[in-house]
Amino acid sequence: MKSVLTLLAALLLTSTAASAQQALAMNTSAPTSGNLFTAPAAIKWEKTIHQFGEIKQGVPVTASFTFTNKSKAPVLLSDVHGSCGCTVPAWSKEPILPGKSSVITATFNAANPGVFNKTVTVTTNVDGAGPQVLSLQGTVVGK
């Protein structure tokens, strides 16, 4: 009797494993997460560094960074932030459609004289791409 129960349990496990493998083999479609904005996308930046040269202390300056969506999927900017409180970015919260361009602006207000290199980090829905770092560089001269 014990060997019959062992045999039945083994058959049950084998048939369950075979069914699971067959179901996996038949599911060849792409995973569906319900999010249309996770498809592969590509961004082409006109520039990633803006050189201001000399700027006056306490006078805000703004750089513009233009990019184009070169893919067939919409691009979303999920996070854009400056490296400090003196660098404030602005960007579109709407998806950038394939072939379309958008601009990120970054305003820098220097409190101290000297050379600076401030950054704006851009995170997108582009699969496999890490954050893009945009740089604002120059020299602040006293008032």
mmCIF file of N, CA and C in Angstrom:
data_model
loop_
_atom_site.group_PDB
_atom_site.id
_atom_site.type_symbol
_atom_site.label_atom_id
_atom_site.label_comp_id
_atom_site.label_asym_id
_atom_site.label_seq_id
_atom_site.Cartn_x
_atom_site.Cartn_y
_atom_site.Cartn_z
ATOM 1 N N MET A 1 0.826 -1.196 0.000
ATOM 2 C CA MET A 1 0.000 0.000 0.000
ATOM 3 C C MET A 1 0.873 1.264 0.000
ATOM 4 N N LYS A 2 1.956 1.217 0.796
ATOM 5 C CA LYS A 2 2.848 2.377 0.884
ATOM 6 C C LYS A 2 3.520 2.656 -0.464
ATOM 7 N N SER A 3 3.882 1.607 -1.167
ATOM 8 C CA SER A 3 4.534 1.800 -2.461
ATOM 9 C C SER A 3 3.557 2.342 -3.500
ATOM 10 N N VAL A 4 2.283 1.991 -3.399
ATOM 11 C CA VAL A 4 1.272 2.512 -4.318
ATOM 12 C C VAL A 4 1.085 4.012 -4.095
ATOM 13 N N LEU A 5 1.039 4.446 -2.829
ATOM 14 C CA LEU A 5 0.910 5.877 -2.533
ATOM 15 C C LEU A 5 2.141 6.651 -3.006
ATOM 16 N N THR A 6 3.313 6.089 -2.824
ATOM 17 C CA THR A 6 4.553 6.726 -3.280
ATOM 18 C C THR A 6 4.535 6.859 -4.798
ATOM 19 N N LEU A 7 4.103 5.809 -5.495
ATOM 20 C CA LEU A 7 4.022 5.832 -6.954
ATOM 21 C C LEU A 7 3.018 6.885 -7.427
ATOM 22 N N LEU A 8 1.866 6.962 -6.787
ATOM 23 C CA LEU A 8 0.869 7.971 -7.163
ATOM 24 C C LEU A 8 1.389 9.395 -6.922
ATOM 25 N N ALA A 9 2.080 9.629 -5.819
ATOM 26 C CA ALA A 9 2.646 10.957 -5.539
ATOM 27 C C ALA A 9 3.690 11.322 -6.583
ATOM 28 N N ALA A 10 4.522 10.371 -6.968
ATOM 29 C CA ALA A 10 5.551 10.625 -7.991
ATOM 30 C C ALA A 10 4.915 10.964 -9.330
ATOM 31 N N LEU A 11 3.854 10.231 -9.702
ATOM 32 C CA LEU A 11 3.161 10.523 -10.958
ATOM 33 C C LEU A 11 2.521 11.911 -10.936
ATOM 34 N N LEU A 12 1.937 12.270 -9.820
ATOM 35 C CA LEU A 12 1.306 13.580 -9.692
ATOM 36 C C LEU A 12 2.334 14.703 -9.836
ATOM 37 N N LEU A 13 3.458 14.562 -9.159
ATOM 38 C CA LEU A 13 4.520 15.582 -9.264
ATOM 39 C C LEU A 13 5.067 15.675 -10.672
ATOM 40 N N THR A 14 5.281 14.542 -11.325
ATOM 41 C CA THR A 14 5.813 14.532 -12.685
ATOM 42 C C THR A 14 4.850 15.203 -13.654
ATOM 43 N N SER A 15 3.569 14.894 -13.556
ATOM 44 C CA SER A 15 2.595 15.487 -14.474
ATOM 45 C C SER A 15 2.443 16.988 -14.230
ATOM 46 N N THR A 16 2.522 17.420 -12.976
ATOM 47 C CA THR A 16 2.439 18.845 -12.664
ATOM 48 C C THR A 16 3.635 19.587 -13.230
ATOM 49 N N ALA A 17 4.831 19.047 -13.070
ATOM 50 C CA ALA A 17 6.047 19.692 -13.595
ATOM 51 C C ALA A 17 6.010 19.758 -15.110
ATOM 52 N N ALA A 18 5.545 18.669 -15.759
ATOM 53 C CA ALA A 18 5.465 18.652 -17.223
ATOM 54 C C ALA A 18 4.468 19.692 -17.720
ATOM 55 N N SER A 19 3.340 19.830 -17.030
ATOM 56 C CA SER A 19 2.335 20.830 -17.430
ATOM 57 C C SER A 19 2.886 22.242 -17.302
ATOM 58 N N ALA A 20 3.633 22.507 -16.235
ATOM 59 C CA ALA A 20 4.208 23.839 -16.027
ATOM 60 C C ALA A 20 5.232 24.159 -17.100
ATOM 61 N N GLN A 21 6.073 23.169 -17.453
ATOM 62 C CA GLN A 21 7.077 23.405 -18.496
ATOM 63 C C GLN A 21 6.416 23.624 -19.841
ATOM 64 N N GLN A 22 5.370 22.877 -20.123
ATOM 65 C CA GLN A 22 4.666 23.032 -21.387
ATOM 66 C C GLN A 22 4.018 24.413 -21.471
ATOM 67 N N ALA A 23 3.449 24.886 -20.379
ATOM 68 C CA ALA A 23 2.821 26.210 -20.358
ATOM 69 C C ALA A 23 3.863 27.295 -20.570
ATOM 70 N N LEU A 24 5.047 27.135 -19.968
ATOM 71 C CA LEU A 24 6.113 28.116 -20.166
ATOM 72 C C LEU A 24 6.601 28.119 -21.604
ATOM 73 N N ALA A 25 6.730 26.925 -22.195
ATOM 74 C CA ALA A 25 7.214 26.824 -23.567
ATOM 75 C C ALA A 25 6.233 27.452 -24.550
ATOM 76 N N MET A 26 4.938 27.358 -24.261
ATOM 77 C CA MET A 26 3.934 27.913 -25.160
ATOM 78 C C MET A 26 3.807 29.420 -25.035
ATOM 79 N N ASN A 27 4.253 30.010 -23.936
ATOM 80 C CA ASN A 27 4.133 31.453 -23.718
ATOM 81 C C ASN A 27 5.355 32.142 -24.290
ATOM 82 N N THR A 28 5.319 32.448 -25.590
ATOM 83 C CA THR A 28 6.452 33.090 -26.251
ATOM 84 C C THR A 28 6.237 34.575 -26.455
ATOM 85 N N SER A 29 5.114 35.091 -26.030
ATOM 86 C CA SER A 29 4.843 36.515 -26.204
ATOM 87 C C SER A 29 5.634 37.328 -25.183
ATOM 88 N N ALA A 30 5.774 38.622 -25.461
ATOM 89 C CA ALA A 30 6.489 39.519 -24.555
ATOM 90 C C ALA A 30 5.706 39.657 -23.271
ATOM 91 N N PRO A 31 6.410 39.874 -22.154
ATOM 92 C CA PRO A 31 5.696 40.057 -20.898
ATOM 93 C C PRO A 31 4.811 41.290 -20.953
ATOM 94 N N THR A 32 3.674 41.217 -20.314
ATOM 95 C CA THR A 32 2.771 42.353 -20.297
ATOM 96 C C THR A 32 2.698 42.890 -18.886
ATOM 97 N N SER A 33 3.257 44.065 -18.702
ATOM 98 C CA SER A 33 3.240 44.675 -17.383
ATOM 99 C C SER A 33 2.099 45.659 -17.242
ATOM 100 N N GLY A 34 1.410 45.941 -18.346
ATOM 101 C CA GLY A 34 0.337 46.902 -18.289
ATOM 102 C C GLY A 34 0.830 48.337 -18.463
ATOM 103 N N ASN A 35 2.143 48.532 -18.584
ATOM 104 C CA ASN A 35 2.709 49.864 -18.743
ATOM 105 C C ASN A 35 3.199 50.022 -20.173
ATOM 106 N N LEU A 36 2.568 50.877 -20.937
ATOM 107 C CA LEU A 36 2.953 51.083 -22.329
ATOM 108 C C LEU A 36 4.272 51.824 -22.478
ATOM 109 N N PHE A 37 4.776 52.405 -21.402
ATOM 110 C CA PHE A 37 5.949 53.255 -21.498
ATOM 111 C C PHE A 37 7.226 52.578 -21.023
ATOM 112 N N THR A 38 7.296 51.261 -21.080
ATOM 113 C CA THR A 38 8.529 50.578 -20.713
ATOM 114 C C THR A 38 9.199 49.941 -21.920
ATOM 115 N N ALA A 39 8.724 50.235 -23.105
ATOM 116 C CA ALA A 39 9.328 49.695 -24.317
ATOM 117 C C ALA A 39 10.699 50.335 -24.538
ATOM 118 N N PRO A 40 11.576 49.638 -25.267
ATOM 119 C CA PRO A 40 12.884 50.224 -25.538
ATOM 120 C C PRO A 40 12.747 51.566 -26.249
ATOM 121 N N ALA A 41 13.533 52.505 -25.857
ATOM 122 C CA ALA A 41 13.514 53.837 -26.457
ATOM 123 C C ALA A 41 14.940 54.353 -26.505
ATOM 124 N N ALA A 42 15.177 55.332 -27.324
ATOM 125 C CA ALA A 42 16.512 55.913 -27.436
ATOM 126 C C ALA A 42 16.397 57.432 -27.467
ATOM 127 N N ILE A 43 17.295 58.074 -26.753
ATOM 128 C CA ILE A 43 17.316 59.535 -26.699
ATOM 129 C C ILE A 43 18.616 60.029 -27.324
ATOM 130 N N LYS A 44 18.497 61.026 -28.175
ATOM 131 C CA LYS A 44 19.662 61.664 -28.785
ATOM 132 C C LYS A 44 19.737 63.088 -28.246
ATOM 133 N N TRP A 45 20.814 63.392 -27.507
ATOM 134 C CA TRP A 45 21.007 64.724 -26.923
ATOM 135 C C TRP A 45 21.787 65.604 -27.888
ATOM 136 N N GLU A 46 21.375 66.880 -28.037
ATOM 137 C CA GLU A 46 22.164 67.831 -28.831
ATOM 138 C C GLU A 46 23.478 68.130 -28.131
ATOM 139 N N LYS A 47 23.437 68.218 -26.797
ATOM 140 C CA LYS A 47 24.632 68.413 -25.981
ATOM 141 C C LYS A 47 24.319 67.936 -24.574
ATOM 142 N N THR A 48 25.361 67.583 -23.831
ATOM 143 C CA THR A 48 25.169 67.183 -22.441
ATOM 144 C C THR A 48 25.993 68.063 -21.493
ATOM 145 N N ILE A 49 26.763 68.976 -22.078
ATOM 146 C CA ILE A 49 27.555 69.923 -21.280
ATOM 147 C C ILE A 49 27.271 71.328 -21.783
ATOM 148 N N HIS A 50 26.996 72.240 -20.853
ATOM 149 C CA HIS A 50 26.837 73.655 -21.201
ATOM 150 C C HIS A 50 27.927 74.449 -20.489
ATOM 151 N N GLN A 51 28.736 75.135 -21.267
ATOM 152 C CA GLN A 51 29.832 75.943 -20.728
ATOM 153 C C GLN A 51 29.385 77.417 -20.716
ATOM 154 N N PHE A 52 29.201 77.965 -19.519
ATOM 155 C CA PHE A 52 28.764 79.355 -19.394
ATOM 156 C C PHE A 52 29.905 80.343 -19.576
ATOM 157 N N GLY A 53 31.129 79.927 -19.304
ATOM 158 C CA GLY A 53 32.232 80.880 -19.254
ATOM 159 C C GLY A 53 32.163 81.613 -17.923
ATOM 160 N N GLU A 54 32.382 82.938 -17.935
ATOM 161 C CA GLU A 54 32.298 83.721 -16.690
ATOM 162 C C GLU A 54 30.877 84.254 -16.492
ATOM 163 N N ILE A 55 30.372 84.090 -15.268
ATOM 164 C CA ILE A 55 29.057 84.621 -14.917
ATOM 165 C C ILE A 55 29.205 85.435 -13.640
ATOM 166 N N LYS A 56 28.259 86.342 -13.418
ATOM 167 C CA LYS A 56 28.306 87.185 -12.218
ATOM 168 C C LYS A 56 27.669 86.482 -11.025
ATOM 169 N N GLN A 57 28.276 86.671 -9.884
ATOM 170 C CA GLN A 57 27.775 86.104 -8.639
ATOM 171 C C GLN A 57 26.380 86.652 -8.338
ATOM 172 N N GLY A 58 25.454 85.758 -7.953
ATOM 173 C CA GLY A 58 24.103 86.167 -7.567
ATOM 174 C C GLY A 58 23.165 86.473 -8.719
ATOM 175 N N VAL A 59 23.609 86.274 -9.973
ATOM 176 C CA VAL A 59 22.761 86.518 -11.143
ATOM 177 C C VAL A 59 22.450 85.159 -11.786
ATOM 178 N N PRO A 60 21.201 84.702 -11.706
ATOM 179 C CA PRO A 60 20.857 83.388 -12.255
ATOM 180 C C PRO A 60 21.108 83.303 -13.760
ATOM 181 N N VAL A 61 21.581 82.127 -14.195
ATOM 182 C CA VAL A 61 21.778 81.843 -15.621
ATOM 183 C C VAL A 61 21.076 80.522 -15.929
ATOM 184 N N THR A 62 20.617 80.381 -17.171
ATOM 185 C CA THR A 62 19.863 79.187 -17.560
ATOM 186 C C THR A 62 20.486 78.542 -18.786
ATOM 187 N N ALA A 63 20.597 77.221 -18.724
ATOM 188 C CA ALA A 63 21.067 76.424 -19.865
ATOM 189 C C ALA A 63 19.906 75.578 -20.362
ATOM 190 N N SER A 64 19.895 75.312 -21.671
ATOM 191 C CA SER A 64 18.872 74.459 -22.273
ATOM 192 C C SER A 64 19.531 73.224 -22.874
ATOM 193 N N PHE A 65 18.938 72.067 -22.617
ATOM 194 C CA PHE A 65 19.422 70.798 -23.145
ATOM 195 C C PHE A 65 18.289 70.173 -23.965
ATOM 196 N N THR A 66 18.472 70.130 -25.280
ATOM 197 C CA THR A 66 17.449 69.604 -26.184
ATOM 198 C C THR A 66 17.758 68.147 -26.505
ATOM 199 N N PHE A 67 16.713 67.341 -26.528
ATOM 200 C CA PHE A 67 16.875 65.943 -26.908
ATOM 201 C C PHE A 67 15.736 65.514 -27.807
ATOM 202 N N THR A 68 15.980 64.432 -28.567
ATOM 203 C CA THR A 68 14.995 63.883 -29.486
ATOM 204 C C THR A 68 14.779 62.409 -29.181
ATOM 205 N N ASN A 69 13.537 62.001 -29.223
ATOM 206 C CA ASN A 69 13.196 60.589 -29.059
ATOM 207 C C ASN A 69 13.413 59.905 -30.410
ATOM 208 N N LYS A 70 14.432 59.064 -30.506
ATOM 209 C CA LYS A 70 14.787 58.389 -31.758
ATOM 210 C C LYS A 70 14.222 56.978 -31.853
ATOM 211 N N SER A 71 13.296 56.628 -30.975
ATOM 212 C CA SER A 71 12.761 55.274 -30.970
ATOM 213 C C SER A 71 11.345 55.240 -31.510
ATOM 214 N N LYS A 72 10.717 54.088 -31.345
ATOM 215 C CA LYS A 72 9.322 53.920 -31.752
ATOM 216 C C LYS A 72 8.391 53.893 -30.549
ATOM 217 N N ALA A 73 8.921 54.239 -29.377
ATOM 218 C CA ALA A 73 8.127 54.223 -28.148
ATOM 219 C C ALA A 73 8.196 55.586 -27.471
ATOM 220 N N PRO A 74 7.165 55.971 -26.739
ATOM 221 C CA PRO A 74 7.206 57.235 -25.995
ATOM 222 C C PRO A 74 8.278 57.198 -24.907
ATOM 223 N N VAL A 75 8.884 58.346 -24.656
ATOM 224 C CA VAL A 75 9.879 58.477 -23.595
ATOM 225 C C VAL A 75 9.274 59.341 -22.491
ATOM 226 N N LEU A 76 9.407 58.853 -21.260
ATOM 227 C CA LEU A 76 8.964 59.612 -20.086
ATOM 228 C C LEU A 76 10.173 59.988 -19.257
ATOM 229 N N LEU A 77 10.227 61.228 -18.819
ATOM 230 C CA LEU A 77 11.267 61.662 -17.886
ATOM 231 C C LEU A 77 10.699 61.431 -16.490
ATOM 232 N N SER A 78 11.141 60.369 -15.842
ATOM 233 C CA SER A 78 10.559 59.995 -14.551
ATOM 234 C C SER A 78 11.135 60.787 -13.390
ATOM 235 N N ASP A 79 12.378 61.274 -13.543
ATOM 236 C CA ASP A 79 12.990 62.082 -12.487
ATOM 237 C C ASP A 79 14.064 62.966 -13.100
ATOM 238 N N VAL A 80 14.052 64.219 -12.753
ATOM 239 C CA VAL A 80 15.083 65.169 -13.176
ATOM 240 C C VAL A 80 15.404 66.008 -11.954
ATOM 241 N N HIS A 81 16.670 65.963 -11.513
ATOM 242 C CA HIS A 81 17.011 66.741 -10.314
ATOM 243 C C HIS A 81 18.426 67.299 -10.399
ATOM 244 N N GLY A 82 18.590 68.479 -9.794
ATOM 245 C CA GLY A 82 19.887 69.145 -9.747
ATOM 246 C C GLY A 82 20.739 68.596 -8.623
ATOM 247 N N SER A 83 22.056 68.829 -8.738
ATOM 248 C CA SER A 83 22.997 68.314 -7.740
ATOM 249 C C SER A 83 22.947 69.097 -6.437
ATOM 250 N N CYS A 84 22.352 70.282 -6.460
ATOM 251 C CA CYS A 84 22.218 71.065 -5.235
ATOM 252 C C CYS A 84 21.035 72.019 -5.386
ATOM 253 N N GLY A 85 20.727 72.737 -4.335
ATOM 254 C CA GLY A 85 19.602 73.670 -4.367
ATOM 255 C C GLY A 85 19.813 74.870 -5.268
ATOM 256 N N CYS A 86 21.053 75.112 -5.676
ATOM 257 C CA CYS A 86 21.330 76.261 -6.536
ATOM 258 C C CYS A 86 21.110 75.938 -8.019
ATOM 259 N N THR A 87 20.817 74.683 -8.335
ATOM 260 C CA THR A 87 20.574 74.260 -9.715
ATOM 261 C C THR A 87 19.167 73.681 -9.793
ATOM 262 N N VAL A 88 18.279 74.379 -10.518
ATOM 263 C CA VAL A 88 16.866 73.995 -10.558
ATOM 264 C C VAL A 88 16.466 73.664 -11.995
ATOM 265 N N PRO A 89 16.104 72.387 -12.255
ATOM 266 C CA PRO A 89 15.680 72.009 -13.603
ATOM 267 C C PRO A 89 14.178 72.187 -13.817
ATOM 268 N N ALA A 90 13.793 72.294 -15.084
ATOM 269 C CA ALA A 90 12.387 72.312 -15.496
ATOM 270 C C ALA A 90 12.280 71.441 -16.740
ATOM 271 N N TRP A 91 11.191 70.637 -16.833
ATOM 272 C CA TRP A 91 11.046 69.708 -17.944
ATOM 273 C C TRP A 91 9.587 69.371 -18.150
ATOM 274 N N SER A 92 9.286 68.775 -19.305
ATOM 275 C CA SER A 92 7.928 68.360 -19.631
ATOM 276 C C SER A 92 7.592 67.080 -18.885
ATOM 277 N N LYS A 93 6.412 67.051 -18.311
ATOM 278 C CA LYS A 93 5.946 65.852 -17.610
ATOM 279 C C LYS A 93 5.172 64.934 -18.564
ATOM 280 N N GLU A 94 4.958 65.379 -19.791
ATOM 281 C CA GLU A 94 4.230 64.602 -20.799
ATOM 282 C C GLU A 94 5.183 63.653 -21.520
ATOM 283 N N PRO A 95 4.677 62.526 -22.024
ATOM 284 C CA PRO A 95 5.528 61.620 -22.812
ATOM 285 C C PRO A 95 6.032 62.325 -24.073
ATOM 286 N N ILE A 96 7.282 62.051 -24.427
ATOM 287 C CA ILE A 96 7.845 62.591 -25.664
ATOM 288 C C ILE A 96 7.655 61.500 -26.713
ATOM 289 N N LEU A 97 6.831 61.778 -27.697
ATOM 290 C CA LEU A 97 6.476 60.786 -28.699
ATOM 291 C C LEU A 97 7.639 60.523 -29.655
ATOM 292 N N PRO A 98 7.635 59.378 -30.322
ATOM 293 C CA PRO A 98 8.709 59.049 -31.264
ATOM 294 C C PRO A 98 8.903 60.148 -32.300
ATOM 295 N N GLY A 99 10.171 60.506 -32.514
ATOM 296 C CA GLY A 99 10.523 61.534 -33.490
ATOM 297 C C GLY A 99 10.402 62.962 -32.984
ATOM 298 N N LYS A 100 9.820 63.152 -31.817
ATOM 299 C CA LYS A 100 9.620 64.497 -31.268
ATOM 300 C C LYS A 100 10.780 64.883 -30.360
ATOM 301 N N SER A 101 10.921 66.197 -30.142
ATOM 302 C CA SER A 101 11.979 66.731 -29.290
ATOM 303 C C SER A 101 11.382 67.436 -28.084
ATOM 304 N N SER A 102 12.213 67.595 -27.073
ATOM 305 C CA SER A 102 11.825 68.321 -25.875
ATOM 306 C C SER A 102 13.065 68.993 -25.300
ATOM 307 N N VAL A 103 12.850 69.868 -24.329
ATOM 308 C CA VAL A 103 13.951 70.626 -23.742
ATOM 309 C C VAL A 103 13.885 70.524 -22.224
ATOM 310 N N ILE A 104 15.046 70.337 -21.628
ATOM 311 C CA ILE A 104 15.197 70.454 -20.181
ATOM 312 C C ILE A 104 15.990 71.725 -19.952
ATOM 313 N N THR A 105 15.467 72.619 -19.127
ATOM 314 C CA THR A 105 16.231 73.816 -18.773
ATOM 315 C C THR A 105 16.732 73.659 -17.345
ATOM 316 N N ALA A 106 17.878 74.253 -17.087
ATOM 317 C CA ALA A 106 18.454 74.217 -15.745
ATOM 318 C C ALA A 106 18.939 75.617 -15.405
ATOM 319 N N THR A 107 18.421 76.170 -14.311
ATOM 320 C CA THR A 107 18.811 77.510 -13.873
ATOM 321 C C THR A 107 19.755 77.382 -12.689
ATOM 322 N N PHE A 108 20.897 78.062 -12.805
ATOM 323 C CA PHE A 108 21.933 78.031 -11.772
ATOM 324 C C PHE A 108 22.073 79.426 -11.182
ATOM 325 N N ASN A 109 22.051 79.520 -9.857
ATOM 326 C CA ASN A 109 22.224 80.784 -9.164
ATOM 327 C C ASN A 109 23.424 80.640 -8.236
ATOM 328 N N ALA A 110 24.533 81.249 -8.617
ATOM 329 C CA ALA A 110 25.784 81.089 -7.884
ATOM 330 C C ALA A 110 25.862 82.016 -6.682
ATOM 331 N N ALA A 111 26.146 81.419 -5.538
ATOM 332 C CA ALA A 111 26.300 82.202 -4.311
ATOM 333 C C ALA A 111 27.757 82.561 -4.044
ATOM 334 N N ASN A 112 28.682 81.716 -4.529
ATOM 335 C CA ASN A 112 30.107 81.910 -4.232
ATOM 336 C C ASN A 112 30.934 82.024 -5.498
ATOM 337 N N PRO A 113 31.955 82.895 -5.481
ATOM 338 C CA PRO A 113 32.844 83.002 -6.645
ATOM 339 C C PRO A 113 33.700 81.746 -6.793
ATOM 340 N N GLY A 114 34.148 81.503 -8.022
ATOM 341 C CA GLY A 114 35.031 80.378 -8.297
ATOM 342 C C GLY A 114 34.505 79.508 -9.426
ATOM 343 N N VAL A 115 35.280 78.476 -9.746
ATOM 344 C CA VAL A 115 34.923 77.535 -10.800
ATOM 345 C C VAL A 115 33.794 76.630 -10.291
ATOM 346 N N PHE A 116 32.846 76.298 -11.176
ATOM 347 C CA PHE A 116 31.758 75.404 -10.784
ATOM 348 C C PHE A 116 31.509 74.353 -11.853
ATOM 349 N N ASN A 117 31.001 73.231 -11.416
ATOM 350 C CA ASN A 117 30.544 72.148 -12.283
ATOM 351 C C ASN A 117 29.327 71.536 -11.606
ATOM 352 N N LYS A 118 28.161 71.983 -11.989
ATOM 353 C CA LYS A 118 26.904 71.504 -11.415
ATOM 354 C C LYS A 118 26.278 70.512 -12.388
ATOM 355 N N THR A 119 25.497 69.586 -11.846
ATOM 356 C CA THR A 119 24.895 68.565 -12.697
ATOM 357 C C THR A 119 23.385 68.493 -12.520
ATOM 358 N N VAL A 120 22.749 67.972 -13.562
ATOM 359 C CA VAL A 120 21.329 67.639 -13.547
ATOM 360 C C VAL A 120 21.256 66.186 -13.990
ATOM 361 N N THR A 121 20.645 65.357 -13.162
ATOM 362 C CA THR A 121 20.530 63.932 -13.467
ATOM 363 C C THR A 121 19.129 63.645 -13.996
ATOM 364 N N VAL A 122 19.077 62.983 -15.159
ATOM 365 C CA VAL A 122 17.818 62.702 -15.848
ATOM 366 C C VAL A 122 17.595 61.190 -15.873
ATOM 367 N N THR A 123 16.479 60.752 -15.297
ATOM 368 C CA THR A 123 16.108 59.342 -15.315
ATOM 369 C C THR A 123 14.883 59.188 -16.207
ATOM 370 N N THR A 124 14.926 58.194 -17.091
ATOM 371 C CA THR A 124 13.837 57.973 -18.045
ATOM 372 C C THR A 124 13.338 56.536 -17.976
ATOM 373 N N ASN A 125 12.369 56.228 -18.829
ATOM 374 C CA ASN A 125 11.860 54.866 -18.962
ATOM 375 C C ASN A 125 12.628 54.060 -19.996
ATOM 376 N N VAL A 126 13.751 54.563 -20.480
ATOM 377 C CA VAL A 126 14.524 53.876 -21.504
ATOM 378 C C VAL A 126 15.128 52.598 -20.909
ATOM 379 N N ASP A 127 14.709 51.439 -21.433
ATOM 380 C CA ASP A 127 15.196 50.154 -20.938
ATOM 381 C C ASP A 127 16.702 50.045 -21.110
ATOM 382 N N GLY A 128 17.377 49.630 -20.061
ATOM 383 C CA GLY A 128 18.807 49.380 -20.122
ATOM 384 C C GLY A 128 19.678 50.617 -20.020
ATOM 385 N N ALA A 129 19.094 51.777 -19.995
ATOM 386 C CA ALA A 129 19.884 53.007 -19.919
ATOM 387 C C ALA A 129 19.876 53.520 -18.488
ATOM 388 N N GLY A 130 21.031 53.846 -17.997
ATOM 389 C CA GLY A 130 21.110 54.458 -16.677
ATOM 390 C C GLY A 130 20.760 55.936 -16.778
ATOM 391 N N PRO A 131 20.825 56.625 -15.687
ATOM 392 C CA PRO A 131 20.545 58.065 -15.717
ATOM 393 C C PRO A 131 21.548 58.817 -16.602
ATOM 394 N N GLN A 132 21.068 59.858 -17.262
ATOM 395 C CA GLN A 132 21.918 60.737 -18.067
ATOM 396 C C GLN A 132 22.276 61.935 -17.207
ATOM 397 N N VAL A 133 23.553 62.291 -17.177
ATOM 398 C CA VAL A 133 24.009 63.427 -16.389
ATOM 399 C C VAL A 133 24.329 64.582 -17.336
ATOM 400 N N LEU A 134 23.675 65.712 -17.092
ATOM 401 C CA LEU A 134 23.916 66.944 -17.844
ATOM 402 C C LEU A 134 24.765 67.856 -16.959
ATOM 403 N N SER A 135 25.725 68.560 -17.553
ATOM 404 C CA SER A 135 26.646 69.397 -16.758
ATOM 405 C C SER A 135 26.535 70.869 -17.124
ATOM 406 N N LEU A 136 26.595 71.706 -16.086
ATOM 407 C CA LEU A 136 26.680 73.157 -16.239
ATOM 408 C C LEU A 136 28.022 73.564 -15.664
ATOM 409 N N GLN A 137 28.843 74.230 -16.471
ATOM 410 C CA GLN A 137 30.197 74.557 -16.054
ATOM 411 C C GLN A 137 30.493 76.032 -16.303
ATOM 412 N N GLY A 138 31.429 76.546 -15.536
ATOM 413 C CA GLY A 138 31.853 77.918 -15.734
ATOM 414 C C GLY A 138 32.596 78.437 -14.532
ATOM 415 N N THR A 139 32.731 79.768 -14.514
ATOM 416 C CA THR A 139 33.429 80.448 -13.414
ATOM 417 C C THR A 139 32.564 81.601 -12.935
ATOM 418 N N VAL A 140 32.357 81.643 -11.631
ATOM 419 C CA VAL A 140 31.590 82.737 -11.032
ATOM 420 C C VAL A 140 32.577 83.826 -10.621
ATOM 421 N N VAL A 141 32.300 85.065 -11.078
ATOM 422 C CA VAL A 141 33.137 86.195 -10.685
ATOM 423 C C VAL A 141 32.353 87.054 -9.694
ATOM 424 N N GLY A 142 33.068 87.659 -8.736
ATOM 425 C CA GLY A 142 32.431 88.478 -7.711
ATOM 426 C C GLY A 142 31.643 89.624 -8.313
ATOM 427 N N LYS A 143 30.767 90.181 -7.489
ATOM 428 C CA LYS A 143 29.879 91.285 -7.926
ATOM 429 C C LYS A 143 30.633 92.519 -8.294
#
